[in-house]
Coordinates of C-alpha atoms in Angstrom, one line a residue:
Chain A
X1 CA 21.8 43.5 132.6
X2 CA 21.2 40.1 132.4
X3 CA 23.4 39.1 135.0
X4 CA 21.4 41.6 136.9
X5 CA 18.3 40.0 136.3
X6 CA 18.9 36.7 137.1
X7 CA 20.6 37.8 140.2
X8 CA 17.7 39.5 141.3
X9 CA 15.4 36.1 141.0
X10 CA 16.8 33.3 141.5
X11 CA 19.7 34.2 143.9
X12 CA 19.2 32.6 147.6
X13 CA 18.9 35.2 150.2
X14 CA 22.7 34.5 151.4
X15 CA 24.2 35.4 148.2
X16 CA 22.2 38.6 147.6
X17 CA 23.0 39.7 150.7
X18 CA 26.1 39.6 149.5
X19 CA 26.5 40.6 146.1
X20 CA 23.7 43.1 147.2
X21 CA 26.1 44.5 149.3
X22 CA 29.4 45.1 147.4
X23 CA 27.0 45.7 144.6
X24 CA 28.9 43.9 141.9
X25 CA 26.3 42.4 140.0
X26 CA 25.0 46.2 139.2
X27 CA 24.5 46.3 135.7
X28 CA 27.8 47.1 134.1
X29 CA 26.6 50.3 132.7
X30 CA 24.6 51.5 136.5
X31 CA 25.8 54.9 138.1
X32 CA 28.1 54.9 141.2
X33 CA 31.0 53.5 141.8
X34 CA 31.4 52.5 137.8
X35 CA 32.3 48.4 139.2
X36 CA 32.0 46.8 135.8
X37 CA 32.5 42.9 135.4
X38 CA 36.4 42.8 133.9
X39 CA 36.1 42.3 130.1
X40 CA 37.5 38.6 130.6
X41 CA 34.6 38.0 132.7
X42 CA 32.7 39.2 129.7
X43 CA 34.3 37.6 127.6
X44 CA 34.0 34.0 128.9
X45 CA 30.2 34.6 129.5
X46 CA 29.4 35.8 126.2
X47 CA 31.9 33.4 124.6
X48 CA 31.8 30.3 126.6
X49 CA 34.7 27.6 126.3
X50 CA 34.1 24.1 126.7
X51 CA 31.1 23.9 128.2
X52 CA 29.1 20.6 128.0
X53 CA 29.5 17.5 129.7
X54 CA 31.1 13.9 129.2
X55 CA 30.1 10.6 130.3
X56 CA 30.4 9.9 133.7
X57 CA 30.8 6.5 133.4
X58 CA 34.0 6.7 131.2
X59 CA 36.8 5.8 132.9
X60 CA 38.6 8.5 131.2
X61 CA 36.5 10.9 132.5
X62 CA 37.3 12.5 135.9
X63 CA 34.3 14.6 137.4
X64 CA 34.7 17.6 140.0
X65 CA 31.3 18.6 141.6
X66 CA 31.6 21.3 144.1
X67 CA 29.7 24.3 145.6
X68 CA 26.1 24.1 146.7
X69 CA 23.1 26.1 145.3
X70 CA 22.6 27.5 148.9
X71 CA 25.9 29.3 148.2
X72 CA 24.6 30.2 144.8
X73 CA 27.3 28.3 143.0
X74 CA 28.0 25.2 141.7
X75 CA 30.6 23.9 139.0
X76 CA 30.4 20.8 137.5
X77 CA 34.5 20.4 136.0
X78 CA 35.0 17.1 134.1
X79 CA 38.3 16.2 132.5
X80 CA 39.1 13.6 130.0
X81 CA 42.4 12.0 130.4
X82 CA 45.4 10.0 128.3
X83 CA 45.4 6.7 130.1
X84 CA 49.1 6.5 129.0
X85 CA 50.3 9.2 129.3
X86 CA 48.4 10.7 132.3
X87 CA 47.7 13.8 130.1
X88 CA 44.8 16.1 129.9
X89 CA 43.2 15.9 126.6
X90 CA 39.6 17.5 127.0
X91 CA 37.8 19.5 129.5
X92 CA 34.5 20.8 129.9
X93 CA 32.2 22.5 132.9
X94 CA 28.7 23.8 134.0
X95 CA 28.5 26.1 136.2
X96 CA 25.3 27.7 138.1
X97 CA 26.6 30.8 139.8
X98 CA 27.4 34.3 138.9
X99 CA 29.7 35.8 136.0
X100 CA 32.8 35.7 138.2
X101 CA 31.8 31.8 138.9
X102 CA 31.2 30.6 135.0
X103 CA 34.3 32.7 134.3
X104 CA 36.6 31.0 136.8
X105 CA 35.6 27.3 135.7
X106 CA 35.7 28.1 132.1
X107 CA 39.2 29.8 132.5
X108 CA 40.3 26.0 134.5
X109 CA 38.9 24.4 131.7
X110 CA 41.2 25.7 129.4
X111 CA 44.6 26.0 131.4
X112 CA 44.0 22.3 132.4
X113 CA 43.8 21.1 128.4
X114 CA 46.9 19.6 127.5
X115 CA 48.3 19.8 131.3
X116 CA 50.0 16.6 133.2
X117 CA 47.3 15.9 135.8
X118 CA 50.2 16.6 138.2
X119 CA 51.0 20.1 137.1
X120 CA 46.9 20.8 137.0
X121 CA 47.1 20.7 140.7
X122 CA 49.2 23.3 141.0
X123 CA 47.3 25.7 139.6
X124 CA 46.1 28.3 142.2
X125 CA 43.0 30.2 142.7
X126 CA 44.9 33.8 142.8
X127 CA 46.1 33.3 139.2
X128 CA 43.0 32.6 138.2
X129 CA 41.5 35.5 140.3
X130 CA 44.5 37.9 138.5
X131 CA 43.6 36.5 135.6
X132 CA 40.3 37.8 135.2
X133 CA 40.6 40.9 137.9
X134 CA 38.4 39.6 140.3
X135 CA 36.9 41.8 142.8
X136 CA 37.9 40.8 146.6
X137 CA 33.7 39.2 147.0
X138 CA 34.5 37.0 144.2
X139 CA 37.9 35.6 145.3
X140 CA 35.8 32.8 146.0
X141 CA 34.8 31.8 142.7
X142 CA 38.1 31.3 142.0
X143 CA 38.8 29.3 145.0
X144 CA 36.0 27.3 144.1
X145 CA 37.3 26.6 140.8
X146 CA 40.5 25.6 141.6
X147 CA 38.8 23.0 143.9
X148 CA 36.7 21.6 141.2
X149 CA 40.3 20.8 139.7
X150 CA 40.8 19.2 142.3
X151 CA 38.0 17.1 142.7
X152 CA 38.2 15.6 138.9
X153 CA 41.4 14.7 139.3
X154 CA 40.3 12.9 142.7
X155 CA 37.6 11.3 141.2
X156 CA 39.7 10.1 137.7
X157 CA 42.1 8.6 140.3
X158 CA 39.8 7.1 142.5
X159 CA 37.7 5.7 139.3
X160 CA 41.3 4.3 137.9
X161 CA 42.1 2.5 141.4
X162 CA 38.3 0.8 141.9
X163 CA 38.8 -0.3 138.3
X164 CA 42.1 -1.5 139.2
X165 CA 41.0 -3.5 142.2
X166 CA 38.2 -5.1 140.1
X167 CA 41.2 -5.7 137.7
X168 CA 43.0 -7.2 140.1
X169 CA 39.7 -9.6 141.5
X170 CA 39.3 -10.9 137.7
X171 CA 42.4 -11.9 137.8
X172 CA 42.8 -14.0 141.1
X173 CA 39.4 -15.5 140.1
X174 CA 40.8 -17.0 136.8
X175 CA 43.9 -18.2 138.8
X176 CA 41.5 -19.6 141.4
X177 CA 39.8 -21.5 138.3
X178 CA 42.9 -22.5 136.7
Chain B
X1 CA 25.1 24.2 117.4
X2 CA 21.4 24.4 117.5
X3 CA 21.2 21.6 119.8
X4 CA 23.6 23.5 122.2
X5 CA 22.5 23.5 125.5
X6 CA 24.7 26.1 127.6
X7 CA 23.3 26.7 131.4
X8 CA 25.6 29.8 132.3
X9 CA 24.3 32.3 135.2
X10 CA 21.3 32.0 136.8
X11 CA 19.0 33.1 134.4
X12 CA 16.2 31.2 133.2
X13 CA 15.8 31.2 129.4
X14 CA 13.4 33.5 128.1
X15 CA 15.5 35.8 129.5
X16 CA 17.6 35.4 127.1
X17 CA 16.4 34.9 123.7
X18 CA 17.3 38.3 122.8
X19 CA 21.6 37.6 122.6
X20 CA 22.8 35.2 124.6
X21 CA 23.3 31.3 123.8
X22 CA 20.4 28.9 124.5
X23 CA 20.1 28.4 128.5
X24 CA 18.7 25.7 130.2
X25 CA 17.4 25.5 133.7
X26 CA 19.2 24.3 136.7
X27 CA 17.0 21.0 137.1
X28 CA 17.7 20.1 132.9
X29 CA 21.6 21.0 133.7
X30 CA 21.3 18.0 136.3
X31 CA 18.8 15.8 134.7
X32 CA 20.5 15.8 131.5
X33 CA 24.1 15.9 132.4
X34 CA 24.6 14.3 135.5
X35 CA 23.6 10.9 137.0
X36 CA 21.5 10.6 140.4
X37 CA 24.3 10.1 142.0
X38 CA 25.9 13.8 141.8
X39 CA 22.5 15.2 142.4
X40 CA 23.1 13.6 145.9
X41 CA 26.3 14.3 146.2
X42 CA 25.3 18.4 145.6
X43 CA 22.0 17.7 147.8
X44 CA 24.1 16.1 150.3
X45 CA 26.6 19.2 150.3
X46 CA 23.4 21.7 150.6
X47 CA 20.8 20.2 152.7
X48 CA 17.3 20.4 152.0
X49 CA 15.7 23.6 151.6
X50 CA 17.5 25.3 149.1
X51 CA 17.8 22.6 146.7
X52 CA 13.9 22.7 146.8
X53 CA 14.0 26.5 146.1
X54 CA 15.5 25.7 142.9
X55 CA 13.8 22.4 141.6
X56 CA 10.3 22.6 142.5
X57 CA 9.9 19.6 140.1
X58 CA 12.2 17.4 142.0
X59 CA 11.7 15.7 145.2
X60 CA 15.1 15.6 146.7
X61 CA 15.2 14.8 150.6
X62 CA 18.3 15.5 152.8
X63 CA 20.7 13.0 151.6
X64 CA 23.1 12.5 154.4
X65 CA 22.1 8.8 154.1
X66 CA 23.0 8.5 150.7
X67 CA 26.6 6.6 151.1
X68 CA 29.4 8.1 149.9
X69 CA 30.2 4.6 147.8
X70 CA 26.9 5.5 145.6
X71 CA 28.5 8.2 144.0
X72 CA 31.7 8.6 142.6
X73 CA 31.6 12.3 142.2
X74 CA 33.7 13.4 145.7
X75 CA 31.1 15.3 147.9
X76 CA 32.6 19.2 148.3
X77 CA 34.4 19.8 151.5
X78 CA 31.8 22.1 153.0
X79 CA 29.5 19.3 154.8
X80 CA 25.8 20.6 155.8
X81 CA 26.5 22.3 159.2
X82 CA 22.4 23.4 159.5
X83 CA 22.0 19.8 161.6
X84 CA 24.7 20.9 163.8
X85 CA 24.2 24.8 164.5
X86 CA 20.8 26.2 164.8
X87 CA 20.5 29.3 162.5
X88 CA 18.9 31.7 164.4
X89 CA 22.2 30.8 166.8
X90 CA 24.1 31.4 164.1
X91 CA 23.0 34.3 163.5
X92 CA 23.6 35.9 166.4
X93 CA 27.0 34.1 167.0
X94 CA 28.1 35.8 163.3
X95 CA 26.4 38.8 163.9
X96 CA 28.1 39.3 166.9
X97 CA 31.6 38.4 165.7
X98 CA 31.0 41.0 162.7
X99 CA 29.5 43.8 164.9
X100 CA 33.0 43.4 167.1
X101 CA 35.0 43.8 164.2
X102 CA 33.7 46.8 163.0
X103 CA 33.7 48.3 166.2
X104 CA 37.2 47.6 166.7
X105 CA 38.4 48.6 163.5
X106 CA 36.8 51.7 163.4
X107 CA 38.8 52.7 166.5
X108 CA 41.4 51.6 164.9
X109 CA 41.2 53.5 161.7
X110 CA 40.5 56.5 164.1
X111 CA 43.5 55.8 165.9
X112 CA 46.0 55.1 163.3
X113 CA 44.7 58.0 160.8
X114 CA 45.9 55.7 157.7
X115 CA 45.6 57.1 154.1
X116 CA 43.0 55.2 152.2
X117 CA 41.4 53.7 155.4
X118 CA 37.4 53.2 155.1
X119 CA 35.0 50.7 156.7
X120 CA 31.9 50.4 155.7
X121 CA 28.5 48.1 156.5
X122 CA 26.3 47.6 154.4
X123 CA 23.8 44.7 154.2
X124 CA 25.5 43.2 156.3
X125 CA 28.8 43.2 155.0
X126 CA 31.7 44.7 156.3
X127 CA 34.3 46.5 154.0
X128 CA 37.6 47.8 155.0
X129 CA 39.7 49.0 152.5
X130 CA 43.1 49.8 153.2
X131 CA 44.0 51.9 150.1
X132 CA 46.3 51.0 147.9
X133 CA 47.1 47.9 150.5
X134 CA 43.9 46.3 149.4
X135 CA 40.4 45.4 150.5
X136 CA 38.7 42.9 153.3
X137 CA 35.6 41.8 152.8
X138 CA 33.6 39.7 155.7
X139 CA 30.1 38.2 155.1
X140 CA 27.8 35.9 156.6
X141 CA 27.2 32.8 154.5
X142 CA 23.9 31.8 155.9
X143 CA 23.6 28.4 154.3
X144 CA 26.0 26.5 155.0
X145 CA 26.5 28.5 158.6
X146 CA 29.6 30.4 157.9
X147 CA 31.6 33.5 158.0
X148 CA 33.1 33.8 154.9
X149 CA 36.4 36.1 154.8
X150 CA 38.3 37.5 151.4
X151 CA 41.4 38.9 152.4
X152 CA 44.3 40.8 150.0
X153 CA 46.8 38.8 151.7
X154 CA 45.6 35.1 152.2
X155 CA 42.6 35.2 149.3
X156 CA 39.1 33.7 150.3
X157 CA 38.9 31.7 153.2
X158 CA 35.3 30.1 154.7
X159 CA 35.0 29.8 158.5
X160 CA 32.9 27.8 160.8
X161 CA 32.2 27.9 164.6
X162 CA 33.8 26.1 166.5
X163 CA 32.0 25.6 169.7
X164 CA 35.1 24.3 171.6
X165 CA 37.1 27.1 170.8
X166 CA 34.3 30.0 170.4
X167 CA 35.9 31.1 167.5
X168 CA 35.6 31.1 163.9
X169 CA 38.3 28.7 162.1
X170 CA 39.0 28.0 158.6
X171 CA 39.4 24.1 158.2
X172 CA 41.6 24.0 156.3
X173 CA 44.3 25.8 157.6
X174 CA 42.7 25.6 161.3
X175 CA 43.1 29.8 161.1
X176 CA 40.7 31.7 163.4
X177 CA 39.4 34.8 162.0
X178 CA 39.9 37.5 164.7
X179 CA 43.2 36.4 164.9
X180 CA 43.9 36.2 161.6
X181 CA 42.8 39.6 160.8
X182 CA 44.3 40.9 164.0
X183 CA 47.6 39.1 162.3
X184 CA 47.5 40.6 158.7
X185 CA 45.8 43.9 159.4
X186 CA 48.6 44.6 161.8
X187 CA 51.0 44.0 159.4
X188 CA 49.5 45.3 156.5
X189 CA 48.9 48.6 158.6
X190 CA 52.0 48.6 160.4
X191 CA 50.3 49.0 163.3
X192 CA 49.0 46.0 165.7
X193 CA 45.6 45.9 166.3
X194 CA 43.7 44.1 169.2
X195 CA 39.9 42.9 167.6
X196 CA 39.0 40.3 170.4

């Protein structure tokens, strides 16, 4: 019901139009055709994991923005990492978007905890999508949420290398002065 | 964890104050959490008008301008296309594209008289379920000027038009998506199928 609602206002036309039309974001309980959100989905929005957010100036932080409200979703994904050892030590998200989205990026927030940034990558949209029986119009929540993986990892990398270059500029300076 | 602030759905807060955690708007999830930086990067991924449909508080102009180097966040692969393709041609390029379909697949499922085979369009979105096989959906994504596809076999995939082609192709595979449903439906169904 209140997925419902807030579908109803907020939602940009494109998105209605298409949740409108497989009817998934009927309330759970509605007549006809009984499509219910799966009681992970459920369970992640009533329960959320991790959600918050970290400095984004940390260098230990690694931040995946993707989506656009357009679409009707967006997930913020920021993961904290283990300099040394290149693990994953904390995760959190927001997410604006439906159900299916919120439950997607909370699920990647927890199966990338504890993970080798390496392995993180490997983890696919469909498992996440089997995961938490996700109707074929919301196959690409998951999608999105294994791109907002992704994209933190990117961005932790791409923070660690600029920080490495200016590393690298501090250092030739004091050679220069030496 | 009565500071908490959880935004989850799209629900504003009163809404809520019956069950559910304390919610915050979409503009306090930015303002608060995120520097200017990856509001640009999400402006520059959606354009202009939407954004303002959302954050009537917040003056956020296209952003195309705003360099890449400004923000560390990684923009999101789907660039704004509404600069390149008009939407009213668009429209009628999708509309088109998804009328065919349906046409020719419902000849198809006439012709092939498959167990479980149903297309249906409604609100403009096109169903075909294939039984136990598993279920197509194809739907406009107006936004951001795209067909998007979500397929049993090769999971979601978003499509743009390619006007040097004249077809529909997913970037990232460089898939067109009459010939990538002609492709998978054939062999799902065990019959070819000709949708062009």
């Amino acid at each position: 019901m209140l997925l419902r609602a807030g579908g109803r206002r907020l939602l940009a036309p494109g998105l209605r139009r298409v949740l409108g039309g497989g009817g998934l974001l009927a309330d759970p309980v509605a007549v006809g055709g009984g499509r219910a959100y799966h009681e992970r989905v459920v369970d992640h929005y009533e329960n959320p994991r991790n959600v918050g957010s970290f400095e984004n100036d940390d260098p230990s932080v690694g931040t995946g923005l993707v989506g656009a409200p357009a679409c009707g979703d967006v997930m913020k994904l920021q993961i904290r990492v283990d300099e040394s050892s290149g693990k994953i030590v904390d995760a959190c998200f927001k997410t604006f978007g439906c159900g299916s989205a919120i439950a997607s990026s909370s699920v990647a927030t927890e199966w990338v905890k504890g993970k080798q940034m390496e392995e993180v990558l490997t983890i696919k949209n469909s498992e996440i999508a089997k995961h938490l029986s996700l109707p074929p119009v919301k196959l690409h929540c998951s999608m999105l949420a294994e791109d907002a993986i992704k994209a933190a990892v990117k961005n932790y990398e791409a923070k660690k290398a600029k920080l490495g270059q200016k590393g690298k500029v501090t250092a030739a300076e004091k050679a220069a002065e030496a | 964890m009565a500071s908490r602030k959880l935004f989850l759905g799209l629900t504003a807060a009163r809404r809520l104050r019956s069950r559910a955690p304390v919610l915050v708007p979409l503009s306090a999830l930015l303002e608060a959490s995120t520097s200017t930086s990856h509001v640009a990067a999400a402006t520059q991924c959606s354009g202009v008008g939407p954004w303002g449909m959302f954050l009537s508080s917040r003056a956020l102009s296209s952003t195309r301008q705003v360099a890449q180097s400004a923000c560390d966040a990684p923009a999101p692969s789907a660039v704004g296309y509404r600069s390149i393709l008009p939407e009213d041609e668009y429209h009628k390029l999708a509309d088109e594209t998804i009328q065919g379909l349906l046409e020719k697949l419902e000849e198809y499922g006439d012709s092939i008289q498959m167990d479980g085979f149903d297309i249906d369009y409604g609100n403009q979105v096109l169903t075909l379920r294939l039984g136990e096989l598993g279920t197509y959906v194809v739907n406009k994504q107006a936004p951001n000027r795209q067909i998007w596809l979500s397929s049993p076999v090769s999971g979601p995939s978003k499509f743009d038009w390619d006007a040097s082609t004249k077809g529909w192709i997913y970037r990232r595979t460089g898939a067109n998506l009459v010939q990538l449903l002609e492709k998978e439906i054939g062999e799902v169904c065990g019959n070819s199928v000709e949708l062009s």
